[in-house]
GROMACS .gro file of C-alpha atoms in nm:
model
  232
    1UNK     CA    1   2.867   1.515  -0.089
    2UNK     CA    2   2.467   1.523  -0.184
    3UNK     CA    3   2.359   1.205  -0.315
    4UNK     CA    4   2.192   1.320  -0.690
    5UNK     CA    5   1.835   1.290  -0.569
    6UNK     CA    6   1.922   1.518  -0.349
    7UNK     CA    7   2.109   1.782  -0.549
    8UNK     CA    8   1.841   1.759  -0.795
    9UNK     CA    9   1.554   1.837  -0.499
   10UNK     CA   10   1.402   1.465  -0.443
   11UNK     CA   11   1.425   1.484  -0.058
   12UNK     CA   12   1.077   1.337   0.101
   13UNK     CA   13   1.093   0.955   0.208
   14UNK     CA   14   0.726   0.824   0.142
   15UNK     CA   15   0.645   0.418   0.165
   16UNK     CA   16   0.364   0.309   0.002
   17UNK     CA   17   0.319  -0.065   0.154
   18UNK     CA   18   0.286  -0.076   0.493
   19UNK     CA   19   0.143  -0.354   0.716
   20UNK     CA   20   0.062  -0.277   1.133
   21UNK     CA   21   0.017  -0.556   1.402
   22UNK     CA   22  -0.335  -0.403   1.514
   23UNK     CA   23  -0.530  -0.562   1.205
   24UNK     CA   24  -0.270  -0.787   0.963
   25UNK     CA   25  -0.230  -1.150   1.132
   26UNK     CA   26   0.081  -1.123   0.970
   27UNK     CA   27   0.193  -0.785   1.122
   28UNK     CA   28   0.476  -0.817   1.391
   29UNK     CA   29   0.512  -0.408   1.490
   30UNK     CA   30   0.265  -0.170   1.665
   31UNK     CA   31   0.154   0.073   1.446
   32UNK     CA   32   0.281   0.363   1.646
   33UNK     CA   33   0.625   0.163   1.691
   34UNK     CA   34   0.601   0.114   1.276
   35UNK     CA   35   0.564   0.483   1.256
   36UNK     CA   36   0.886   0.615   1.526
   37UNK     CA   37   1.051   0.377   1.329
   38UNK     CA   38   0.998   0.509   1.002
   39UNK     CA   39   1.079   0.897   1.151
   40UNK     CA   40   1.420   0.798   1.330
   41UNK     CA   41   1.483   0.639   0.941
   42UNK     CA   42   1.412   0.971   0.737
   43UNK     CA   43   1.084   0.915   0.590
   44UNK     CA   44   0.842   1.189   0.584
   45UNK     CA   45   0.527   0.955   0.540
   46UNK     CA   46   0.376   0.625   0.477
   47UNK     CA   47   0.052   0.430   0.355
   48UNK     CA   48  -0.090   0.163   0.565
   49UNK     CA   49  -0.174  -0.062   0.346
   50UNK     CA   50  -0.348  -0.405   0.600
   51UNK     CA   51  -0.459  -0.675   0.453
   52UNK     CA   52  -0.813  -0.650   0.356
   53UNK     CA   53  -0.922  -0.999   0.254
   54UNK     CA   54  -1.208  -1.216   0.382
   55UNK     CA   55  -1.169  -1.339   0.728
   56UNK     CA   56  -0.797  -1.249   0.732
   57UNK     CA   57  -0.809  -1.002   1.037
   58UNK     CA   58  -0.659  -1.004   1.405
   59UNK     CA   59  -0.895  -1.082   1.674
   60UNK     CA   60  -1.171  -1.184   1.408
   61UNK     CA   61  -1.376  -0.894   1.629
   62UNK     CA   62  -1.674  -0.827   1.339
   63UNK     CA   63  -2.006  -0.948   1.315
   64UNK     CA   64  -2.115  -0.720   0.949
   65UNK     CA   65  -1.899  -0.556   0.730
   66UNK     CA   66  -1.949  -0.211   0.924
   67UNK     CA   67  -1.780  -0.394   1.239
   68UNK     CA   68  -1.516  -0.538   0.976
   69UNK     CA   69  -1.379  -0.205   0.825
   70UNK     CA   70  -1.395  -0.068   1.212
   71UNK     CA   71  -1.144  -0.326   1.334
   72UNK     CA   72  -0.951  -0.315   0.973
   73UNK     CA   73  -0.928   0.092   1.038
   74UNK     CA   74  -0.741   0.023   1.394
   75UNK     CA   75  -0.421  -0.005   1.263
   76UNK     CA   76  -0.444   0.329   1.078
   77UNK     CA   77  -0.576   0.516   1.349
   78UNK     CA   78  -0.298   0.396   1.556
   79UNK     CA   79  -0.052   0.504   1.324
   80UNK     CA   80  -0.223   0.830   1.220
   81UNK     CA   81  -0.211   0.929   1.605
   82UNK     CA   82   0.145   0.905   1.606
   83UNK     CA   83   0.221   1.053   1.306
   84UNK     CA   84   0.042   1.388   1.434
   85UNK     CA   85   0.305   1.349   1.751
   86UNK     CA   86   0.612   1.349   1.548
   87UNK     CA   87   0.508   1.558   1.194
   88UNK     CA   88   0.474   1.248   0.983
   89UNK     CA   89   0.159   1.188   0.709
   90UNK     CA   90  -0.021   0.892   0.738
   91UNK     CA   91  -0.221   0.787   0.490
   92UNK     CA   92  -0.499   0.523   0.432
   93UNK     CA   93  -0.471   0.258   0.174
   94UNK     CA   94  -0.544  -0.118   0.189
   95UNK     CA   95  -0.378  -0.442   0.052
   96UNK     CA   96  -0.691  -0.598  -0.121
   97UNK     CA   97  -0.727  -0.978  -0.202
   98UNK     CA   98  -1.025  -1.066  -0.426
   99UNK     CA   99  -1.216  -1.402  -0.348
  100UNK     CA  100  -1.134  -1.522  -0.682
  101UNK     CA  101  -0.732  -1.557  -0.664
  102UNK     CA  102  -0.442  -1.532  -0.472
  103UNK     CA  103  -0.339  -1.218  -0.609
  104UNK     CA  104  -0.327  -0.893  -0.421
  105UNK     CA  105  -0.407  -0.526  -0.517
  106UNK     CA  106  -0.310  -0.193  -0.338
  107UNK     CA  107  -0.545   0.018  -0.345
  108UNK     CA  108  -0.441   0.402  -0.341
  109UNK     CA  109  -0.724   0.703  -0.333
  110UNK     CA  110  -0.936   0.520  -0.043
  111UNK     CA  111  -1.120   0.684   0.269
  112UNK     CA  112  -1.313   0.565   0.532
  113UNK     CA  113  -1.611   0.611   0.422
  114UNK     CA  114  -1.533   0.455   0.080
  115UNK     CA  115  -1.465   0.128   0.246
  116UNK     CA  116  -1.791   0.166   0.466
  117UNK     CA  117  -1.977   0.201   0.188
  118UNK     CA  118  -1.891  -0.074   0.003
  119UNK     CA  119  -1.985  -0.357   0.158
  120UNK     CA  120  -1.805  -0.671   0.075
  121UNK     CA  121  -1.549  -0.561  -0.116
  122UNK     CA  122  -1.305  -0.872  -0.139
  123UNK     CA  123  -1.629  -1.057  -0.306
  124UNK     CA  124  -1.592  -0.850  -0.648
  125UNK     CA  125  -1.409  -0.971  -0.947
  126UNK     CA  126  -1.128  -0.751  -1.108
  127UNK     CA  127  -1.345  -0.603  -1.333
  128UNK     CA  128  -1.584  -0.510  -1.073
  129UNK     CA  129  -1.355  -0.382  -0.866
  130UNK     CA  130  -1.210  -0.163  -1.219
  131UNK     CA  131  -1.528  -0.015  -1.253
  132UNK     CA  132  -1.548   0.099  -0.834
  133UNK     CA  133  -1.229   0.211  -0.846
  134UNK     CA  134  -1.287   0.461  -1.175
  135UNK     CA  135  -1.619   0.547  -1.008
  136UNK     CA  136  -1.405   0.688  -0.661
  137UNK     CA  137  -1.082   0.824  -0.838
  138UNK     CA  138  -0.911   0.501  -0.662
  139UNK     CA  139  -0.592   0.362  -0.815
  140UNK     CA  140  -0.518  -0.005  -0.848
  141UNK     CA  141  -0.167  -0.152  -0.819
  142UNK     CA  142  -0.141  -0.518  -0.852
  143UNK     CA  143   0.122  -0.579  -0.561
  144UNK     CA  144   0.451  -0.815  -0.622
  145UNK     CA  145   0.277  -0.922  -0.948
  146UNK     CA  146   0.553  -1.194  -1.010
  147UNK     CA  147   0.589  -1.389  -0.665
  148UNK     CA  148   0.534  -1.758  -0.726
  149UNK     CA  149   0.173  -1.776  -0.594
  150UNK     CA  150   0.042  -1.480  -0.794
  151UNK     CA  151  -0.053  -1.427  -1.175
  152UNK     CA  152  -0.063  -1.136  -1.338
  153UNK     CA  153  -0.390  -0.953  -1.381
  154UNK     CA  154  -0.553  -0.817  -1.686
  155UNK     CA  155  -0.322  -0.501  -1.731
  156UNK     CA  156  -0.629  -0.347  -1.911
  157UNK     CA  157  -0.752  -0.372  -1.528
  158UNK     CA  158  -0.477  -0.179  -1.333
  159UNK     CA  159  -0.333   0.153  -1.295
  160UNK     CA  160  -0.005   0.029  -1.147
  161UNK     CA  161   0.185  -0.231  -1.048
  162UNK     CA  162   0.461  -0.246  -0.757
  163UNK     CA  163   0.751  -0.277  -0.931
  164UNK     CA  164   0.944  -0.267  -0.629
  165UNK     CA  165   0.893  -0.490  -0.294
  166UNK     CA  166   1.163  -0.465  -0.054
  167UNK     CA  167   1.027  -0.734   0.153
  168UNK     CA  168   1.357  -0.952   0.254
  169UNK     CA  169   1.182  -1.271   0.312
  170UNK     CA  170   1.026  -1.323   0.005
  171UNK     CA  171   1.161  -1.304  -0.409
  172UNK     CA  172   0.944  -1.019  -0.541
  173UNK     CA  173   1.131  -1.057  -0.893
  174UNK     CA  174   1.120  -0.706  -0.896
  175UNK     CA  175   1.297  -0.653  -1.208
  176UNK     CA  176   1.031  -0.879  -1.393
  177UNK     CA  177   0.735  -0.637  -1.233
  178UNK     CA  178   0.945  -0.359  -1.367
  179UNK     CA  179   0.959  -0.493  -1.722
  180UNK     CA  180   0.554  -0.598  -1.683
  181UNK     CA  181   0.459  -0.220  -1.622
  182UNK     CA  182   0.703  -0.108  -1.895
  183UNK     CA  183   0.530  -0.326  -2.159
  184UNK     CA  184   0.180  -0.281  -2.084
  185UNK     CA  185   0.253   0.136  -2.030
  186UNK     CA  186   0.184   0.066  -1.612
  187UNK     CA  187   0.203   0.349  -1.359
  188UNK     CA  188   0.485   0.200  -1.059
  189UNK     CA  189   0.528   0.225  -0.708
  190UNK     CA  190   0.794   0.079  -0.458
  191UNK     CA  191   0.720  -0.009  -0.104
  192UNK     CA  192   0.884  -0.202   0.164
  193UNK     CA  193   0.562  -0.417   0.274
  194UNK     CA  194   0.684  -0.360   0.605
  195UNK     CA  195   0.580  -0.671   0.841
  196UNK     CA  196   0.853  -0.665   1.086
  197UNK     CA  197   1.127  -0.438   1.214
  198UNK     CA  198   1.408  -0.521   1.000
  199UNK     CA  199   1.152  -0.418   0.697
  200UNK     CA  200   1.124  -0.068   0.792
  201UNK     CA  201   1.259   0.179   0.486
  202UNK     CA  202   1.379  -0.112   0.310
  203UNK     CA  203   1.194   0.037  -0.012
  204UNK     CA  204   0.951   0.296  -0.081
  205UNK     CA  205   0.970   0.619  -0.317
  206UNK     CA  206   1.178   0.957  -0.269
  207UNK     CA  207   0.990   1.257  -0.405
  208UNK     CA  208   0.998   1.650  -0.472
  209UNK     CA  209   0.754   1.748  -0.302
  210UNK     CA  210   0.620   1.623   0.010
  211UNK     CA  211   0.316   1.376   0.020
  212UNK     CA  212   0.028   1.534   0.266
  213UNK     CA  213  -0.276   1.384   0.154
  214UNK     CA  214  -0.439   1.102  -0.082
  215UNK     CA  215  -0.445   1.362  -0.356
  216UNK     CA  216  -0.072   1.440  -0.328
  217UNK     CA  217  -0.006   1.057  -0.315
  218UNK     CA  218  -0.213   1.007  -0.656
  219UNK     CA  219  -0.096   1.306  -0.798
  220UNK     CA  220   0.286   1.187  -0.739
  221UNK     CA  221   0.189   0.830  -0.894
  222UNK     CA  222  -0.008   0.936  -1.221
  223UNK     CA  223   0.288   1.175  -1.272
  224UNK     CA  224   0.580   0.970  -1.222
  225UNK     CA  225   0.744   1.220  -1.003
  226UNK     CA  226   0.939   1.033  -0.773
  227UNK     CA  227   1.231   0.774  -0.821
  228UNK     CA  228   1.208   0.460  -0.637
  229UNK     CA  229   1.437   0.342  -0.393
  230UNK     CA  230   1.570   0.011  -0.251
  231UNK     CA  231   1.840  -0.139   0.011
  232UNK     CA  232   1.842  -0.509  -0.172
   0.00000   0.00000   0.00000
């Protein structure tokens, strides 16, 4: 029998935190590997989302900011490639941490030359970054808003928060992000923040209509069409 979702037409598998080996330290999968992965588990698409904070980078191969956002772009290449092989959309997007805290924002709405035109970006403050963001038609999600090392941020400075992080090795408190965005009338997303293999599909969203582009993606978000989904 057809799960609900599926009876009532909510069929595409789309993750919308998604880390490659090519550019996040932290990163223990290929981005082409991340992306067969993600097609032999269902999913239609997926955002890489690297790390984009100040010196945090594989290889450390940048001298300026242009030669920065060309080795932080690797990754998404990579996986872009691949997803052209095998039918899949890969999208751009970037896990953004701000000089001034710990915390970390996903950005959603990005391009390449958004990031090369914006020099320095992890050097703004939040409310810097608010007004950039509204300037581009870029979304900001505070990501796992309620791990022990983070604080929230100003709600009256986010779109979104991730009220669902299916990464296994770390206590997201989802349920707590979940209330967050309820009170303070949040948009929500759910991603697996995929590091390693056994993170692949662990979360993400399941939507309607399938996500092709950065438009689709906001579109989906602002809307609320999509029900998020979670193997914890």
């Amino acid at each position: 029998l057809k799960s609900i979702s599926e009876r009532i037409g909510f069929m595409f598998l789309f993750d919308t935190h998604v880390h490659t080996k090519e550019v996040s330290p932290c990163g223990n999968v290929s981005a082409a590997k991340t992306v067969r992965l993600y097609h032999e588990a269902g999913y239609r698409g997926l955002c890489i989302t690297d790390h984009l904070k100040r010196g945090y980078i594989r290889d450390h191969c940048f001298e300026n900011w242009k030669e920065y956002i060309s080795c932080f772009l690797r990754g998404w290449h990579a996986a872009k490639a691949e997803g052209e092989q095998l039918g899949m959309d890969v999208l751009l997007g970037a896990e953004l941490c701000l000089d001034e805290s710990v915390n970390e924002y996903l950005l959603f709405g990005i391009n390449e030359k958004f990031l090369y035109d914006h020099p320095d970006l992890y050097a703004k403050s939040l409310p810097e970054l608010r007004k950039i963001a509204d300037q581009n038609d870029i979304l900001i999600f505070q990501a796992h808003p309620f791990r022990p090392e983070m604080e929230r941020a100003d709600a009256r400075l986010l779109d979104g928060v991730e009220a669902v992080n299916g990464n296994p090795r770390h206590n997201s408190h989802n349920e707590l992000a979940a209330q967050f965005a309820e009170k303070n009338k949040l948009l929500v997303c759910a991603g697996s923040d995929c590091h390693e293999i056994e993170d692949v599909g662990r979360s993400g969203i399941r939507t309607q209509n399938r996500i092709c582009n950065l438009f689709d993606l906001k579109n989906i978000l602002k809307n609320g069409a999509f029900e998020c989904i979670s193997i914890r």
